[in-house]
Short mmCIF file of C-alpha atoms in Angstrom, two decimals:
data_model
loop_
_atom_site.label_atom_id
_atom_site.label_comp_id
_atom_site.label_asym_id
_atom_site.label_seq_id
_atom_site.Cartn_x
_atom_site.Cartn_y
_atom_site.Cartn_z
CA UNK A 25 -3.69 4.12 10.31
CA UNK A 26 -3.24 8.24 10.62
CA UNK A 27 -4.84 7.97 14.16
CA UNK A 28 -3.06 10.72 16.08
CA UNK A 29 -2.92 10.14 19.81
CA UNK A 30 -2.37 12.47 22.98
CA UNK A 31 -0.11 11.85 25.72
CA UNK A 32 -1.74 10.42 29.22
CA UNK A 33 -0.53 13.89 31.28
CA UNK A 34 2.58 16.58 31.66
CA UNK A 35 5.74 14.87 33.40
CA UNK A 36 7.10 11.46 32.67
CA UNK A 37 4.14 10.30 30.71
CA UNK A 38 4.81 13.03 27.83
CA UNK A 39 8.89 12.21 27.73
CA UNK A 40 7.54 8.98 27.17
CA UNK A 41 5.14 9.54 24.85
CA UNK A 42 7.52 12.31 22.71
CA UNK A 43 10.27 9.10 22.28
CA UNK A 44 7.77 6.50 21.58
CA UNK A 45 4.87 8.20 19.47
CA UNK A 46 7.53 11.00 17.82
CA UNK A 47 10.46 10.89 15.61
CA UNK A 48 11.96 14.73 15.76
CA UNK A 49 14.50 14.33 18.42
CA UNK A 50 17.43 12.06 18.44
CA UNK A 51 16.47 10.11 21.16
CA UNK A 52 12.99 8.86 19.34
CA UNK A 53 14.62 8.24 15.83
CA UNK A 54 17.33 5.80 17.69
CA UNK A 55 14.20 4.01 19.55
CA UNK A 56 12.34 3.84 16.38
CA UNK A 57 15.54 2.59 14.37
CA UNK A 58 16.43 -0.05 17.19
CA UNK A 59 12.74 -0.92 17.31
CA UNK A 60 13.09 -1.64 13.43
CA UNK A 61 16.30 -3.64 14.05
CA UNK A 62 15.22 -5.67 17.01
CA UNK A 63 11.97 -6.41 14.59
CA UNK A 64 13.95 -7.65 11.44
CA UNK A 65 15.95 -9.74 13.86
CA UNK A 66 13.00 -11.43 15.54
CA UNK A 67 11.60 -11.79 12.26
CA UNK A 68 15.32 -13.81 10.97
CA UNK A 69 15.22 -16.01 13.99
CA UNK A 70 12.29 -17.54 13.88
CA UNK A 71 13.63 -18.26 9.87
CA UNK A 72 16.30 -19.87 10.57
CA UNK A 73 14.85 -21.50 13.53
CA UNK A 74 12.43 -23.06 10.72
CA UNK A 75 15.94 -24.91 9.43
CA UNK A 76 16.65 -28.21 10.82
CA UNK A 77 20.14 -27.52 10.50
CA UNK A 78 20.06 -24.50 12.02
CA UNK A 79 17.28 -25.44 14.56
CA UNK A 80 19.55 -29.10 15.67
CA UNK A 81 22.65 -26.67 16.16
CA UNK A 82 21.41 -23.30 17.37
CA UNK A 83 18.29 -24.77 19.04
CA UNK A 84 18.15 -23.33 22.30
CA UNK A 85 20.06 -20.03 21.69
CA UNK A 86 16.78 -19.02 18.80
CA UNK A 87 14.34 -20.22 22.18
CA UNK A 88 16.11 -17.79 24.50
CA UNK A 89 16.43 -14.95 21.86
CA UNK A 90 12.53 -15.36 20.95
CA UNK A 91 11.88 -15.22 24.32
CA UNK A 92 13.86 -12.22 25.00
CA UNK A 93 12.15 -10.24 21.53
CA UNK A 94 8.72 -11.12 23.36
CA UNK A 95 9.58 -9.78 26.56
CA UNK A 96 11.02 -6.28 25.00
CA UNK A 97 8.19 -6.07 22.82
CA UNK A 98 6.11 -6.91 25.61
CA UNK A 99 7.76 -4.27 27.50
CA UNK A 100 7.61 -1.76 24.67
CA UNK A 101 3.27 -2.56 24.20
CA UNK A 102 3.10 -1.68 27.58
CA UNK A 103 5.18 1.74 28.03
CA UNK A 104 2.99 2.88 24.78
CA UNK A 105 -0.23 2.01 27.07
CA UNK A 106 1.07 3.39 30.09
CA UNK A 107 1.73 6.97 28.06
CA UNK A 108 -1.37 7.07 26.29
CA UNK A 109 -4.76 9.31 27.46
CA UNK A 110 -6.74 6.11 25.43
CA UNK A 111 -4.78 3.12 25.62
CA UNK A 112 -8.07 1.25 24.40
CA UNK A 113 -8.24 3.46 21.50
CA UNK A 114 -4.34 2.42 20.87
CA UNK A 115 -5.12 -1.27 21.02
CA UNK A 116 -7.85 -0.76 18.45
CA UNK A 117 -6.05 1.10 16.09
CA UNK A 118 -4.25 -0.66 12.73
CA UNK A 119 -0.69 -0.31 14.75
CA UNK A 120 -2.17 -1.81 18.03
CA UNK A 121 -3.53 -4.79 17.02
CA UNK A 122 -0.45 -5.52 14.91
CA UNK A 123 1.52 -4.40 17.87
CA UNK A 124 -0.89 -7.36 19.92
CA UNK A 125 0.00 -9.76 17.47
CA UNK A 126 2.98 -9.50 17.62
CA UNK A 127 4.10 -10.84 21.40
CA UNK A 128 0.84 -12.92 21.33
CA UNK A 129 2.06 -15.77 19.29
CA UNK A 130 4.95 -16.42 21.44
CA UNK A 131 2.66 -16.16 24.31
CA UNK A 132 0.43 -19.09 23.02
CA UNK A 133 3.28 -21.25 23.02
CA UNK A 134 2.83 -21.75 26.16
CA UNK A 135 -0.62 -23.07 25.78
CA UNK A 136 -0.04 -24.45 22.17
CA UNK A 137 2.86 -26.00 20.96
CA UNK A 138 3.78 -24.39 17.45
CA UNK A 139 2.61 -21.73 17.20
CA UNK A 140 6.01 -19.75 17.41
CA UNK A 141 5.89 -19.66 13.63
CA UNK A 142 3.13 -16.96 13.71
CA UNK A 143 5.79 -14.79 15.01
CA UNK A 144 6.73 -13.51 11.27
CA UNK A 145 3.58 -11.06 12.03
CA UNK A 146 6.00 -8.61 13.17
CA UNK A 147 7.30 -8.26 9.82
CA UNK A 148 4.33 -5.55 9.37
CA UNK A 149 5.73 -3.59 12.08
CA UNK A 150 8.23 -2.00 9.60
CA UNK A 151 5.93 -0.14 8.60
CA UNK A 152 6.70 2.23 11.57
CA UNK A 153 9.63 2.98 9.23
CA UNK A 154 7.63 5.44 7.31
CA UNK A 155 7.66 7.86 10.10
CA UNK A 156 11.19 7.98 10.24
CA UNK A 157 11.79 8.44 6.89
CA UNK A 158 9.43 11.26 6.53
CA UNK A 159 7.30 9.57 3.39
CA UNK A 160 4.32 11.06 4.46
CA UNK A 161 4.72 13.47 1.57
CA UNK A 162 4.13 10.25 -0.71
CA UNK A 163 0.40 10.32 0.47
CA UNK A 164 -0.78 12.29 -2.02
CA UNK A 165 0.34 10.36 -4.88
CA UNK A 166 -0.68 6.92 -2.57
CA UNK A 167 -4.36 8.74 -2.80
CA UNK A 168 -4.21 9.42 -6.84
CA UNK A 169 -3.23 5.33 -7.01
CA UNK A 170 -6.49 4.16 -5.45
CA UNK A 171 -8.83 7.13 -6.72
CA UNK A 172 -7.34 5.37 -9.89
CA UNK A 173 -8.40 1.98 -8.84
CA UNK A 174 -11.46 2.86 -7.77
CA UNK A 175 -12.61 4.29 -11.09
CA UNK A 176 -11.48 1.32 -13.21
CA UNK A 177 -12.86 -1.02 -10.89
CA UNK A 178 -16.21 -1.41 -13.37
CA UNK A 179 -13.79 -1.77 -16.20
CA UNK A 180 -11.41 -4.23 -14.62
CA UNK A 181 -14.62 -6.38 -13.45
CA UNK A 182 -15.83 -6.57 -16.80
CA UNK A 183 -12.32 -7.66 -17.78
CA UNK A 184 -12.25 -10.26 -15.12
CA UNK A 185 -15.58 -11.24 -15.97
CA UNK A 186 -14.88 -11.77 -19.57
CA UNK A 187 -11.49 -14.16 -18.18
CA UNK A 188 -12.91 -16.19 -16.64
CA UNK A 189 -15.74 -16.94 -19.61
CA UNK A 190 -13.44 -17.64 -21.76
CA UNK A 191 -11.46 -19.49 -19.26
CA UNK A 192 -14.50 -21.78 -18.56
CA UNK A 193 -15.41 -22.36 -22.42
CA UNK A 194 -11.95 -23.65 -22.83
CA UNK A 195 -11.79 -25.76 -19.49
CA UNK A 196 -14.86 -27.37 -20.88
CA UNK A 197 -13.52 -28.29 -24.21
CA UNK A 198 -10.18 -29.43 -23.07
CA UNK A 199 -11.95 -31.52 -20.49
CA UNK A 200 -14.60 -33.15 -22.95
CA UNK A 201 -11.45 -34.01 -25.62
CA UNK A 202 -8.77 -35.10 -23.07
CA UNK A 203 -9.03 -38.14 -21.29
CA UNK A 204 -8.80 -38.76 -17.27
CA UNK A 205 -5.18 -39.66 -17.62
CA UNK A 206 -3.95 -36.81 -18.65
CA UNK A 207 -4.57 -35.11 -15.61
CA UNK A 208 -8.03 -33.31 -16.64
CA UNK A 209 -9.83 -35.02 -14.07
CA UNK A 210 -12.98 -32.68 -13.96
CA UNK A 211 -13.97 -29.29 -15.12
CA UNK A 212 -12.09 -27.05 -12.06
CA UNK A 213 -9.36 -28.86 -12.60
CA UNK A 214 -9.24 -28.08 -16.13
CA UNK A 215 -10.03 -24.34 -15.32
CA UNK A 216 -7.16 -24.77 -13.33
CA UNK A 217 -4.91 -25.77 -16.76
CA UNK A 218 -6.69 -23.11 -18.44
CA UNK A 219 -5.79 -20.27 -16.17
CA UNK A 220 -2.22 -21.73 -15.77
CA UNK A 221 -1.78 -21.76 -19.24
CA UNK A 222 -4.00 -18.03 -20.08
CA UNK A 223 -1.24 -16.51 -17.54
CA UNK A 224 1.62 -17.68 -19.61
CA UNK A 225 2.61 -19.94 -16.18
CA UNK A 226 2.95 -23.56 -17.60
CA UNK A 227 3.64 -25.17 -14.54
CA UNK A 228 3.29 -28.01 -16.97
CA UNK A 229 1.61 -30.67 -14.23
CA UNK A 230 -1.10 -30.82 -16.17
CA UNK A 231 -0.75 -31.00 -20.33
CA UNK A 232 -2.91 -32.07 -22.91
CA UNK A 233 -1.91 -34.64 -25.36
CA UNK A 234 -4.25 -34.84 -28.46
CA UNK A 235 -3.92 -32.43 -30.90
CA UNK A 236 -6.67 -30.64 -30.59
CA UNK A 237 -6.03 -30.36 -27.13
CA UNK A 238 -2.95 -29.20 -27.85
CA UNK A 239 -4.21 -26.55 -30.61
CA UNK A 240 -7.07 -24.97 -27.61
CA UNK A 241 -4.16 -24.73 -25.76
CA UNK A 242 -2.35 -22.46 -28.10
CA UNK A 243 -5.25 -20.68 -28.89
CA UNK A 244 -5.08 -19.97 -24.42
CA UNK A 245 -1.55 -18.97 -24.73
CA UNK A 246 -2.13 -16.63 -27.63
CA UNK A 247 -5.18 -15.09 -26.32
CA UNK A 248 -3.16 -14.47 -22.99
CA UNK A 249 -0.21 -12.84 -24.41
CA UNK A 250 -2.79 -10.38 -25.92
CA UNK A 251 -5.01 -9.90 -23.23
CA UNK A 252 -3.11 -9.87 -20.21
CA UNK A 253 -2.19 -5.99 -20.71
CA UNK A 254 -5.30 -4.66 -20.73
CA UNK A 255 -5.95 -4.20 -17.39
CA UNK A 256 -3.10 -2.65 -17.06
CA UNK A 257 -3.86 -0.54 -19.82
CA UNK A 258 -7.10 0.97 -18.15
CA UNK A 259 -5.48 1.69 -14.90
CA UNK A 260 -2.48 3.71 -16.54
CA UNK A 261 -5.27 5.85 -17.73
CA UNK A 262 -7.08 6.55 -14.66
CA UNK A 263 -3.58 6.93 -13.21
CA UNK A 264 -2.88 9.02 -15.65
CA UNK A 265 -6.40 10.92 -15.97
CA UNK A 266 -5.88 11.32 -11.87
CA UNK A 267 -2.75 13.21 -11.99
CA UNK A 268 -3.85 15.43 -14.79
CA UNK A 269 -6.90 16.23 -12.38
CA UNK A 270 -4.77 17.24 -9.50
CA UNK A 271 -2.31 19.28 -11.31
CA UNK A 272 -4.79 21.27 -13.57
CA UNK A 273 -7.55 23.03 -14.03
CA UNK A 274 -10.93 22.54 -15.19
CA UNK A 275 -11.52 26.57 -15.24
CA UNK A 276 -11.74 28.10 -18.79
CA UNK A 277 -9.72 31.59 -19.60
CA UNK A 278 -11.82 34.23 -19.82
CA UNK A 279 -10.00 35.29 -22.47
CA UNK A 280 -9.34 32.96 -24.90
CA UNK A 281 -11.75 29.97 -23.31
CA UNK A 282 -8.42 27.42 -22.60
CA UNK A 283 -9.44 25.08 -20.20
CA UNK A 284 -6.36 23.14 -19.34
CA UNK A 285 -3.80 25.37 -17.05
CA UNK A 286 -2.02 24.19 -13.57
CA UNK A 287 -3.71 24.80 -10.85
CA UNK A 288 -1.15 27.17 -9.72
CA UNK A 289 -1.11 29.25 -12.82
CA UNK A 290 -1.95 32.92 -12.38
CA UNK A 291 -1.98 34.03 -16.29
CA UNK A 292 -3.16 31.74 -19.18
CA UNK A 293 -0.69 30.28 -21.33
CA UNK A 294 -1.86 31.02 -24.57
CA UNK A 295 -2.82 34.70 -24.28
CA UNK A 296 -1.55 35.88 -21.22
CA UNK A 297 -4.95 36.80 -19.45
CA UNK A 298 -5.37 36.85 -15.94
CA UNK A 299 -7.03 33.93 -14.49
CA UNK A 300 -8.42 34.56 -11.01
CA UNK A 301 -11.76 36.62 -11.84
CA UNK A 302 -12.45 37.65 -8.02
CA UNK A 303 -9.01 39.16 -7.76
CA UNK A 304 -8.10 42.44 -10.33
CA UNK A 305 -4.73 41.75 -12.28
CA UNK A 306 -1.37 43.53 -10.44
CA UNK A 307 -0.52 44.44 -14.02
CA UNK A 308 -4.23 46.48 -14.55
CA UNK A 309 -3.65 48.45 -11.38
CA UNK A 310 -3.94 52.28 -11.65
CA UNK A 311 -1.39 54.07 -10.98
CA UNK A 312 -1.86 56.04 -7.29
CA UNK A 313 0.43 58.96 -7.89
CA UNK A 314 -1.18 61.85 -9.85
CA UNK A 315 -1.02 62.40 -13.26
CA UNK A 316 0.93 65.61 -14.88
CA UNK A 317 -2.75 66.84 -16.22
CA UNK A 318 -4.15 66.74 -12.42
CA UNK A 319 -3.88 70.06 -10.90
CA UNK A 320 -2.20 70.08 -7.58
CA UNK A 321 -4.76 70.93 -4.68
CA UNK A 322 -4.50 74.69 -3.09
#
């Protein structure tokens, strides 16, 4: 989704391509906002168009308005193709295909009826927000979040794993005590109770009515409420094991053998020793001016 893209040629192609592709001028962040604006509204229309109310009354006007987002859209696709030196690579990038997607469903209406509701695709378009905003900078704590994940993906499996045993068990026994009329028809339906009621959910469509039944399902409530931070648990601690690796260091003082100083830190905490071994300390220096004891040169 950080593809960066080059401009077709010098002249009208690059004006194009600086309001379209940039956001540093005036004239690009009011095409970007108005892009945003025209996409929200496209988005709302075919919402309300989903109303009967609104769709008996206001009918037509949301079929000429959808029709007009398409076109601009349309329109817009095109001048971002017509500035590009790829315009292939464009239309297989993240922001090309959803820009594809999102004139093609109005397009298809033409050749099948209903599917104007696939028009809410543009919602992802937003994202274009981001450039205007500037929250690039928020990358870097995007990339500690899934360098998080991705080390407490074995633990969170396990976790998962473990669910959906106990889940099962449960299902089983809830299944075997209640009867068919209760709504436990078969066993995935009763896994379906059991992770209803493991979630702390209760959609209560399907309850059990023995006792026992009644006491499993309990026992599945309590053993969600105690369970159902753990996950949570283990990926606050890569979170926060991720962030301690990015803002310190793993390199011990030569001094006083502390391992844990910012990355940025020039003199250990503790004892005040220099850190950077390949560089001598400013404070060591010798002085260059000659001492009193030196004797001048004749």
């Amino acid at each position: 989704m950080t593809t960066s893209f080059k401009p077709a040629a010098e002249g009208l192609r690059t004006r194009v391509f600086q309001v379209i592709f940039e956001s540093d001028t005036p004239l690009a962040k009011g095409f970007d906002i108005a892009l945003i604006v025209a996409i929200l509204a496209s988005v709302l229309v075919v919402i309300l168009d989903s109303v009967p109310a609104y769709r008996a009354a206001y009918g037509p006007a949301f079929y000429w308005l959808e029709w007009g987002f398409t076109l601009a859209f349309t329109l817009e696709l095109a001048l971002r193709l017509y500035c590009l030196d790829k315009p292939l690579g464009y239309l297989k990038s993240f922001y090309g295909v959803i820009d594809v997607l999102a004139i093609l469903p109005t397009w298809l209406v033409l050749l099948v009826p209903g599917a104007q509701s696939l028009v809410v695709i543009r919602l992802l378009r937003v994202l274009r927000i981001f450039r205007i905003l500037r929250l690039m900078q928020f990358v870097g704590e995007a990339r500690l979040l899934v360098e998080a994940l991705k080390r407490s993906t074995h633990q969170i499996f396990l976790f998962l794993f473990s669910v959906f045993m106990l889940v099962t068990i449960f299902a089983s026994l809830v299944y075997l005590i209640e009867p068919a009329e209760a709504g436990f028809s078969s066993i995935p339906t009763a896994i379906y109770w059991a992770i209803v009621t493991l979630t702390t959910v209760g959609y209560g469509d399907i309850v059990p009515v023995t006792p026992l039944g009644q006491a499993i399902s309990v026992m599945v409530m309590l053993i969600g409420y105690s369970i159902i931070a753990v996950p949570t648990g283990v990926f606050s601690a890569e979170v926060i094991r991720s962030i301690r690796a990015d803002r310190y260091s793993d390199e011990a003082c030569p001094g006083c053998g502390h391992d844990r100083h910012e990355k940025r830190a020039k003199y250990c905490l503790l004892c005040g020793t220099w850190l950077d071994e390949e560089t001598p300390d400013p404070r060591e220096e010798p002085d260059a001016s000659p001492s009193n004891d030196e004797e001048a040169p004749a």
